[in-house]
Each structure stands twice: as structure tokens, then as C-alpha cells.
């Protein structure tokens, strides 16, 4: 039995699957990842993307932050791909308990997934730093300067920037979901960014599935290793 057939069999037999995904989940929706050859880290800007997307840069160069953020971090034309869609279907079928994602694009929800734990936040949500009023993504895109609330406060994306910590409640729930999972499917992530990459340490089962086009530091720990595109794999299960 090949690896995809084995995965299909496991999925058919399980009612407690958790999926943990990274940027590679959305590249098939034409959203660039950060670390591939064509990703943001290989493009040329006045400052490195890691610097621009840091908390300190946001505070000290807010207008430049927003110029980059609007152009390179928001992809409203992107549509859910086969992976997003199949994950939502598996949840509806009572098999998938949660999607844990490092992505900020909102495509899992757009596909119909309901239990989505967004480790790094979402471009779809923004809030006033003064009065905490909520704003949608349209408010960010409709401006060319630093977006301001009706109270005068600065509007900040609900996205975890470099130098910022993850939401402790979301992280705790992600740990619990992984700890309780029968099958943990990890896909489209380099498994090099912590603390997110350390989440698989909490998995206690014997069906750890890694689906990635490239090698990861965790490959040797996988019970099932599939080096192929996520869309191709999820179209078969």
C-alpha cells in the first residue's frame, strides 16, 4: 500500500483528525510563501521583510509598514484550493476536529472550516489600539496612509508580528487538540519557526503524517511521510 492509500485508510477509520498547516497550504491559491525561492524573503526591499513585519518597525515606521503590508500581505482575490476545501469537508463529515494554521489569509474559513485556530492572527481582523473597535480588512485597503479609528486611535492588524508573542489561549487550545488527536496531519510548513514548530511535540499518537514538497527537520519522526503537493494528496483522500 502506498503512502497516500495508507493515509486514505487512516482518514476513513478516524473521527479525531487535526491538521496543522503553514504557508504551503496557500501557495496553491497563488499566495507566496516566505521561504521558497520565489517567496518574500528572496525579493528585494529597502528593509528585509522580517524587519518590516516586526513590532518595532511597525511602531517606528508605521507608514512604511502599511505600504508593504497592503501590497504584500493581503490577497483578497485568493480563493480556497483543494486542500482548504477537503479539510472543510472532513470537518463536516465529523472526522476533522480542528485546523491549526500559521497562515493569516482567512482561506480556511472561506472554504467552510469552522474550528480554525489561527496562531498568527488574520488580515481579516483589525482593531483600534485605543478603544479596541473592530475593523474589517476593507478599512485597511481603502486608505493610503496609516489607518485611524473614529476615536483617533491607530488601527492595527490582528496579526502576530515578529517580536510579538502568540495568543496564549489559542496556543493552549492548539496544544490540547494535538494532544488528543488520533491522526495529526502536518502540511505545507518548514517546521523551523518556533514556537509553532514545537507543537508536534505534544502529539501522543502513532499516526503523525507529514506532507511537504521539501525536506523538514521532523521527517524522521513521521509515521507517514509524503513528499508531494498538498492539493494532489487531498484530492485523493
PDB file of C-alpha atoms in Angstrom:
ATOM      1  CA  UNK A   1       0.000   0.000   0.000  1.00  0.00           C
ATOM      2  CA  UNK A   2       1.469   3.367  -0.968  1.00  0.00           C
ATOM      3  CA  UNK A   3       1.575   6.308   1.430  1.00  0.00           C
ATOM      4  CA  UNK A   4      -1.484   8.140   0.072  1.00  0.00           C
ATOM      5  CA  UNK A   5      -3.568   4.947   0.178  1.00  0.00           C
ATOM      6  CA  UNK A   6      -2.426   4.408   3.765  1.00  0.00           C
ATOM      7  CA  UNK A   7      -3.438   7.958   4.658  1.00  0.00           C
ATOM      8  CA  UNK A   8      -6.814   7.479   2.998  1.00  0.00           C
ATOM      9  CA  UNK A   9      -7.391   4.315   5.057  1.00  0.00           C
ATOM     10  CA  UNK A  10      -6.436   6.092   8.278  1.00  0.00           C
ATOM     11  CA  UNK A  11      -8.767   9.002   7.476  1.00  0.00           C
ATOM     12  CA  UNK A  12     -11.647   6.646   6.754  1.00  0.00           C
ATOM     13  CA  UNK A  13     -11.163   4.961  10.135  1.00  0.00           C
ATOM     14  CA  UNK A  14     -10.714   8.115  12.240  1.00  0.00           C
ATOM     15  CA  UNK A  15     -13.044  10.653  13.846  1.00  0.00           C
ATOM     16  CA  UNK A  16     -10.350  12.703  15.545  1.00  0.00           C
ATOM     17  CA  UNK A  17      -8.029  14.243  12.951  1.00  0.00           C
ATOM     18  CA  UNK A  18      -6.161  17.500  13.495  1.00  0.00           C
ATOM     19  CA  UNK A  19      -4.487  19.346  10.632  1.00  0.00           C
ATOM     20  CA  UNK A  20      -1.556  21.675  11.254  1.00  0.00           C
ATOM     21  CA  UNK A  21      -0.544  23.760   8.240  1.00  0.00           C
ATOM     22  CA  UNK A  22       1.737  26.543   7.098  1.00  0.00           C
ATOM     23  CA  UNK A  23       2.319  28.755   4.083  1.00  0.00           C
ATOM     24  CA  UNK A  24       2.465  25.804   1.677  1.00  0.00           C
ATOM     25  CA  UNK A  25      -1.262  25.271   2.173  1.00  0.00           C
ATOM     26  CA  UNK A  26      -1.993  28.591   0.467  1.00  0.00           C
ATOM     27  CA  UNK A  27       0.663  28.654  -2.254  1.00  0.00           C
ATOM     28  CA  UNK A  28      -1.738  26.711  -4.498  1.00  0.00           C
ATOM     29  CA  UNK A  29      -4.105  29.671  -4.084  1.00  0.00           C
ATOM     30  CA  UNK A  30      -1.303  31.854  -5.505  1.00  0.00           C
ATOM     31  CA  UNK A  31      -0.319  33.335  -2.162  1.00  0.00           C
ATOM     32  CA  UNK A  32       3.502  33.384  -1.992  1.00  0.00           C
ATOM     33  CA  UNK A  33       5.188  31.784   0.975  1.00  0.00           C
ATOM     34  CA  UNK A  34       8.111  33.365   2.768  1.00  0.00           C
ATOM     35  CA  UNK A  35      10.943  30.909   2.400  1.00  0.00           C
ATOM     36  CA  UNK A  36      10.689  29.371  -1.055  1.00  0.00           C
ATOM     37  CA  UNK A  37      12.880  30.523  -3.945  1.00  0.00           C
ATOM     38  CA  UNK A  38      10.154  32.905  -5.104  1.00  0.00           C
ATOM     39  CA  UNK A  39       8.973  33.818  -1.609  1.00  0.00           C
ATOM     40  CA  UNK A  40       9.020  37.203   0.068  1.00  0.00           C
ATOM     41  CA  UNK A  41      12.387  36.590   1.711  1.00  0.00           C
ATOM     42  CA  UNK A  42      14.031  36.402  -1.711  1.00  0.00           C
ATOM     43  CA  UNK A  43      12.662  39.694  -3.002  1.00  0.00           C
ATOM     44  CA  UNK A  44      14.451  42.996  -2.656  1.00  0.00           C
ATOM     45  CA  UNK A  45      13.144  45.804  -0.464  1.00  0.00           C
ATOM     46  CA  UNK A  46      14.674  48.740   1.369  1.00  0.00           C
ATOM     47  CA  UNK A  47      14.428  46.641   4.524  1.00  0.00           C
ATOM     48  CA  UNK A  48      14.210  42.834   4.888  1.00  0.00           C
ATOM     49  CA  UNK A  49      10.623  41.559   5.240  1.00  0.00           C
ATOM     50  CA  UNK A  50      11.451  40.247   8.737  1.00  0.00           C
ATOM     51  CA  UNK A  51      12.325  43.807   9.751  1.00  0.00           C
ATOM     52  CA  UNK A  52       9.286  45.411   8.121  1.00  0.00           C
ATOM     53  CA  UNK A  53       6.968  42.877   9.735  1.00  0.00           C
ATOM     54  CA  UNK A  54       8.380  43.422  13.226  1.00  0.00           C
ATOM     55  CA  UNK A  55       6.670  45.123  16.128  1.00  0.00           C
ATOM     56  CA  UNK A  56       9.427  47.704  16.496  1.00  0.00           C
ATOM     57  CA  UNK A  57       9.304  48.640  12.781  1.00  0.00           C
ATOM     58  CA  UNK A  58       5.516  48.932  12.997  1.00  0.00           C
ATOM     59  CA  UNK A  59       5.936  51.432  15.822  1.00  0.00           C
ATOM     60  CA  UNK A  60       8.824  53.422  14.318  1.00  0.00           C
ATOM     61  CA  UNK A  61       7.981  53.299  10.576  1.00  0.00           C
ATOM     62  CA  UNK A  62       4.211  52.802  10.619  1.00  0.00           C
ATOM     63  CA  UNK A  63       3.562  54.328   7.199  1.00  0.00           C
ATOM     64  CA  UNK A  64       6.232  52.164   5.519  1.00  0.00           C
ATOM     65  CA  UNK A  65       4.890  49.137   7.358  1.00  0.00           C
ATOM     66  CA  UNK A  66       1.442  49.736   5.888  1.00  0.00           C
ATOM     67  CA  UNK A  67       2.776  50.298   2.378  1.00  0.00           C
ATOM     68  CA  UNK A  68       4.405  46.853   2.480  1.00  0.00           C
ATOM     69  CA  UNK A  69       1.534  45.225   4.352  1.00  0.00           C
ATOM     70  CA  UNK A  70      -1.132  46.351   1.872  1.00  0.00           C
ATOM     71  CA  UNK A  71       0.933  45.287  -1.127  1.00  0.00           C
ATOM     72  CA  UNK A  72       2.429  42.008   0.084  1.00  0.00           C
ATOM     73  CA  UNK A  73       0.288  40.564   2.873  1.00  0.00           C
ATOM     74  CA  UNK A  74      -3.335  40.937   1.732  1.00  0.00           C
ATOM     75  CA  UNK A  75      -4.663  38.762  -1.100  1.00  0.00           C
ATOM     76  CA  UNK A  76      -8.414  39.258  -1.276  1.00  0.00           C
ATOM     77  CA  UNK A  77      -8.615  37.728  -4.761  1.00  0.00           C
ATOM     78  CA  UNK A  78      -7.249  34.410  -3.499  1.00  0.00           C
ATOM     79  CA  UNK A  79      -9.709  31.510  -3.430  1.00  0.00           C
ATOM     80  CA  UNK A  80      -9.643  28.345  -1.299  1.00  0.00           C
ATOM     81  CA  UNK A  81      -7.860  25.479  -3.026  1.00  0.00           C
ATOM     82  CA  UNK A  82      -8.355  21.716  -2.930  1.00  0.00           C
ATOM     83  CA  UNK A  83      -6.677  21.371   0.469  1.00  0.00           C
ATOM     84  CA  UNK A  84      -8.802  24.058   2.128  1.00  0.00           C
ATOM     85  CA  UNK A  85     -11.966  22.584   0.611  1.00  0.00           C
ATOM     86  CA  UNK A  86     -11.241  18.971   1.544  1.00  0.00           C
ATOM     87  CA  UNK A  87     -10.343  19.917   5.116  1.00  0.00           C
ATOM     88  CA  UNK A  88     -13.684  21.714   5.457  1.00  0.00           C
ATOM     89  CA  UNK A  89     -15.437  18.632   4.071  1.00  0.00           C
ATOM     90  CA  UNK A  90     -13.660  16.353   6.547  1.00  0.00           C
ATOM     91  CA  UNK A  91     -14.821  18.595   9.388  1.00  0.00           C
ATOM     92  CA  UNK A  92     -18.401  18.483   8.078  1.00  0.00           C
ATOM     93  CA  UNK A  93     -18.127  14.683   7.891  1.00  0.00           C
ATOM     94  CA  UNK A  94     -17.250  14.580  11.596  1.00  0.00           C
ATOM     95  CA  UNK A  95     -13.679  13.423  11.035  1.00  0.00           C
ATOM     96  CA  UNK A  96     -11.602  16.565  11.453  1.00  0.00           C
ATOM     97  CA  UNK A  97     -11.687  18.262  14.860  1.00  0.00           C
ATOM     98  CA  UNK A  98      -9.535  21.323  14.170  1.00  0.00           C
ATOM     99  CA  UNK A  99      -7.346  23.167  11.701  1.00  0.00           C
ATOM    100  CA  UNK A 100      -4.322  24.829  13.257  1.00  0.00           C
ATOM    101  CA  UNK A 101      -2.782  27.312  10.847  1.00  0.00           C
ATOM    102  CA  UNK A 102       0.203  29.630  10.680  1.00  0.00           C
ATOM    103  CA  UNK A 103      -1.477  31.464   7.782  1.00  0.00           C
ATOM    104  CA  UNK A 104      -3.237  34.812   8.101  1.00  0.00           C
ATOM    105  CA  UNK A 105      -5.268  34.766   4.869  1.00  0.00           C
ATOM    106  CA  UNK A 106      -8.639  33.504   6.149  1.00  0.00           C
ATOM    107  CA  UNK A 107      -8.934  30.885   3.383  1.00  0.00           C
ATOM    108  CA  UNK A 108      -9.799  28.010   5.727  1.00  0.00           C
ATOM    109  CA  UNK A 109     -12.875  29.903   6.899  1.00  0.00           C
ATOM    110  CA  UNK A 110     -13.695  30.902   3.329  1.00  0.00           C
ATOM    111  CA  UNK A 111     -13.722  27.195   2.433  1.00  0.00           C
ATOM    112  CA  UNK A 112     -16.174  26.464   5.260  1.00  0.00           C
ATOM    113  CA  UNK A 113     -13.937  25.314   8.113  1.00  0.00           C
ATOM    114  CA  UNK A 114     -15.375  26.302  11.464  1.00  0.00           C
ATOM    115  CA  UNK A 115     -12.802  25.253  14.048  1.00  0.00           C
ATOM    116  CA  UNK A 116      -9.738  27.183  12.865  1.00  0.00           C
ATOM    117  CA  UNK A 117      -7.000  28.133  15.303  1.00  0.00           C
ATOM    118  CA  UNK A 118      -5.024  30.987  13.758  1.00  0.00           C
ATOM    119  CA  UNK A 119      -1.654  31.022  15.501  1.00  0.00           C
ATOM    120  CA  UNK A 120      -0.527  34.191  13.738  1.00  0.00           C
ATOM    121  CA  UNK A 121      -3.851  36.033  13.540  1.00  0.00           C
ATOM    122  CA  UNK A 122      -5.678  37.176  10.408  1.00  0.00           C
ATOM    123  CA  UNK A 123      -5.532  40.036   7.913  1.00  0.00           C
ATOM    124  CA  UNK A 124      -9.341  39.982   8.005  1.00  0.00           C
ATOM    125  CA  UNK A 125      -9.388  41.402  11.542  1.00  0.00           C
ATOM    126  CA  UNK A 126      -8.072  44.785  12.672  1.00  0.00           C
ATOM    127  CA  UNK A 127      -8.612  46.800  15.814  1.00  0.00           C
ATOM    128  CA  UNK A 128      -8.117  50.279  17.240  1.00  0.00           C
ATOM    129  CA  UNK A 129      -5.188  50.334  19.651  1.00  0.00           C
ATOM    130  CA  UNK A 130      -7.006  52.940  21.771  1.00  0.00           C
ATOM    131  CA  UNK A 131     -10.674  51.925  22.018  1.00  0.00           C
ATOM    132  CA  UNK A 132     -10.397  48.371  20.558  1.00  0.00           C
ATOM    133  CA  UNK A 133     -13.141  48.950  17.996  1.00  0.00           C
ATOM    134  CA  UNK A 134     -13.116  46.236  15.323  1.00  0.00           C
ATOM    135  CA  UNK A 135     -12.441  46.962  11.641  1.00  0.00           C
ATOM    136  CA  UNK A 136     -12.540  44.672   8.609  1.00  0.00           C
ATOM    137  CA  UNK A 137      -9.801  44.409   6.018  1.00  0.00           C
ATOM    138  CA  UNK A 138     -11.559  46.885   3.727  1.00  0.00           C
ATOM    139  CA  UNK A 139     -10.747  49.712   6.139  1.00  0.00           C
ATOM    140  CA  UNK A 140      -7.024  48.993   5.712  1.00  0.00           C
ATOM    141  CA  UNK A 141      -7.202  48.773   1.920  1.00  0.00           C
ATOM    142  CA  UNK A 142      -9.344  51.871   1.458  1.00  0.00           C
ATOM    143  CA  UNK A 143      -6.648  54.114   2.923  1.00  0.00           C
ATOM    144  CA  UNK A 144      -3.238  55.098   1.620  1.00  0.00           C
ATOM    145  CA  UNK A 145      -1.908  56.396   4.917  1.00  0.00           C
ATOM    146  CA  UNK A 146      -1.892  54.988   8.451  1.00  0.00           C
ATOM    147  CA  UNK A 147      -5.492  53.896   9.177  1.00  0.00           C
ATOM    148  CA  UNK A 148      -7.168  55.714  12.043  1.00  0.00           C
ATOM    149  CA  UNK A 149     -10.217  54.884  14.114  1.00  0.00           C
ATOM    150  CA  UNK A 150     -13.146  57.262  14.507  1.00  0.00           C
ATOM    151  CA  UNK A 151     -11.749  57.938  18.016  1.00  0.00           C
ATOM    152  CA  UNK A 152      -8.409  58.970  16.519  1.00  0.00           C
ATOM    153  CA  UNK A 153      -6.528  55.864  17.598  1.00  0.00           C
ATOM    154  CA  UNK A 154      -4.286  53.917  15.256  1.00  0.00           C
ATOM    155  CA  UNK A 155      -5.742  50.753  13.698  1.00  0.00           C
ATOM    156  CA  UNK A 156      -3.504  47.678  13.914  1.00  0.00           C
ATOM    157  CA  UNK A 157      -3.900  44.386  12.050  1.00  0.00           C
ATOM    158  CA  UNK A 158      -4.777  41.453  14.316  1.00  0.00           C
ATOM    159  CA  UNK A 159      -1.645  39.712  13.054  1.00  0.00           C
ATOM    160  CA  UNK A 160       1.263  38.460  15.164  1.00  0.00           C
ATOM    161  CA  UNK A 161       4.334  40.424  14.109  1.00  0.00           C
ATOM    162  CA  UNK A 162       7.940  39.465  14.724  1.00  0.00           C
ATOM    163  CA  UNK A 163       8.884  40.274  18.352  1.00  0.00           C
ATOM    164  CA  UNK A 164       5.292  39.661  19.446  1.00  0.00           C
ATOM    165  CA  UNK A 165       4.101  36.611  21.353  1.00  0.00           C
ATOM    166  CA  UNK A 166       1.409  34.204  20.197  1.00  0.00           C
ATOM    167  CA  UNK A 167      -2.040  34.399  21.765  1.00  0.00           C
ATOM    168  CA  UNK A 168      -1.753  32.151  24.829  1.00  0.00           C
ATOM    169  CA  UNK A 169      -5.383  30.970  24.681  1.00  0.00           C
ATOM    170  CA  UNK A 170      -5.101  29.918  21.023  1.00  0.00           C
ATOM    171  CA  UNK A 171      -1.752  28.244  21.678  1.00  0.00           C
ATOM    172  CA  UNK A 172      -3.190  26.338  24.649  1.00  0.00           C
ATOM    173  CA  UNK A 173      -6.152  25.103  22.624  1.00  0.00           C
ATOM    174  CA  UNK A 174      -3.839  24.050  19.782  1.00  0.00           C
ATOM    175  CA  UNK A 175      -1.728  22.039  22.240  1.00  0.00           C
ATOM    176  CA  UNK A 176      -4.841  20.372  23.654  1.00  0.00           C
ATOM    177  CA  UNK A 177      -6.248  19.496  20.221  1.00  0.00           C
ATOM    178  CA  UNK A 178      -2.939  17.988  19.123  1.00  0.00           C
ATOM    179  CA  UNK A 179      -2.533  16.086  22.385  1.00  0.00           C
ATOM    180  CA  UNK A 180      -5.960  14.480  21.959  1.00  0.00           C
ATOM    181  CA  UNK A 181      -5.706  13.784  18.207  1.00  0.00           C
ATOM    182  CA  UNK A 182      -5.820  10.302  16.742  1.00  0.00           C
ATOM    183  CA  UNK A 183      -4.182  11.471  13.494  1.00  0.00           C
ATOM    184  CA  UNK A 184      -2.041  14.595  13.196  1.00  0.00           C
ATOM    185  CA  UNK A 185      -1.541  15.722   9.599  1.00  0.00           C
ATOM    186  CA  UNK A 186       1.141  18.370   9.163  1.00  0.00           C
ATOM    187  CA  UNK A 187       1.431  20.030   5.777  1.00  0.00           C
ATOM    188  CA  UNK A 188       2.973  22.942   3.930  1.00  0.00           C
ATOM    189  CA  UNK A 189       5.243  24.083   6.744  1.00  0.00           C
ATOM    190  CA  UNK A 190       9.028  24.109   7.041  1.00  0.00           C
ATOM    191  CA  UNK A 191       8.721  23.227  10.750  1.00  0.00           C
ATOM    192  CA  UNK A 192      11.534  25.645  11.543  1.00  0.00           C
ATOM    193  CA  UNK A 193       9.620  28.562  13.115  1.00  0.00           C
ATOM    194  CA  UNK A 194       9.089  28.278  16.852  1.00  0.00           C
ATOM    195  CA  UNK A 195       7.020  28.091  18.960  1.00  0.00           C
ATOM    196  CA  UNK A 196       4.658  26.830  16.226  1.00  0.00           C
ATOM    197  CA  UNK A 197       7.035  24.086  15.032  1.00  0.00           C
ATOM    198  CA  UNK A 198       7.256  22.727  18.559  1.00  0.00           C
ATOM    199  CA  UNK A 199       3.552  21.923  18.626  1.00  0.00           C
ATOM    200  CA  UNK A 200       4.047  18.464  17.180  1.00  0.00           C
ATOM    201  CA  UNK A 201       5.969  17.562  20.341  1.00  0.00           C
ATOM    202  CA  UNK A 202       2.579  17.378  22.074  1.00  0.00           C
ATOM    203  CA  UNK A 203       1.232  14.677  19.770  1.00  0.00           C
ATOM    204  CA  UNK A 204       0.914  11.363  21.617  1.00  0.00           C
ATOM    205  CA  UNK A 205      -0.445   9.123  18.864  1.00  0.00           C
ATOM    206  CA  UNK A 206       1.216   6.900  16.278  1.00  0.00           C
ATOM    207  CA  UNK A 207      -0.197   8.427  13.103  1.00  0.00           C
ATOM    208  CA  UNK A 208       1.928  11.523  12.510  1.00  0.00           C
ATOM    209  CA  UNK A 209       1.629  12.398   8.812  1.00  0.00           C
ATOM    210  CA  UNK A 210       3.994  14.918   7.182  1.00  0.00           C
ATOM    211  CA  UNK A 211       3.082  16.190   3.717  1.00  0.00           C
ATOM    212  CA  UNK A 212       5.629  18.547   2.221  1.00  0.00           C
ATOM    213  CA  UNK A 213       7.370  19.036  -1.097  1.00  0.00           C
ATOM    214  CA  UNK A 214      10.684  19.686   0.627  1.00  0.00           C
ATOM    215  CA  UNK A 215      12.582  18.060   3.473  1.00  0.00           C
ATOM    216  CA  UNK A 216      11.846  19.200   7.052  1.00  0.00           C
ATOM    217  CA  UNK A 217      13.825  18.683  10.273  1.00  0.00           C
ATOM    218  CA  UNK A 218      10.964  16.492  11.556  1.00  0.00           C
ATOM    219  CA  UNK A 219      10.808  13.989   8.653  1.00  0.00           C
ATOM    220  CA  UNK A 220      12.417  11.193  10.660  1.00  0.00           C
ATOM    221  CA  UNK A 221       9.658  11.462  13.254  1.00  0.00           C
ATOM    222  CA  UNK A 222       6.824  10.894  10.783  1.00  0.00           C
ATOM    223  CA  UNK A 223       4.838   7.669  10.809  1.00  0.00           C
ATOM    224  CA  UNK A 224       3.868   8.523   7.228  1.00  0.00           C
ATOM    225  CA  UNK A 225       5.955  10.825   5.025  1.00  0.00           C
ATOM    226  CA  UNK A 226       4.519  12.101   1.736  1.00  0.00           C
ATOM    227  CA  UNK A 227       6.698  14.396  -0.385  1.00  0.00           C
ATOM    228  CA  UNK A 228       4.156  15.771  -2.820  1.00  0.00           C
ATOM    229  CA  UNK A 229       1.837  18.740  -3.268  1.00  0.00           C
ATOM    230  CA  UNK A 230      -0.916  19.080  -0.711  1.00  0.00           C
ATOM    231  CA  UNK A 231      -3.595  19.587  -3.351  1.00  0.00           C
ATOM    232  CA  UNK A 232      -2.650  16.381  -5.101  1.00  0.00           C
ATOM    233  CA  UNK A 233      -2.752  14.410  -1.845  1.00  0.00           C
ATOM    234  CA  UNK A 234      -6.003  15.899  -0.540  1.00  0.00           C
ATOM    235  CA  UNK A 235      -7.750  15.314  -3.857  1.00  0.00           C
ATOM    236  CA  UNK A 236      -7.191  11.579  -3.270  1.00  0.00           C
ATOM    237  CA  UNK A 237      -8.380  11.217   0.315  1.00  0.00           C
TER     238      UNK A 237
END
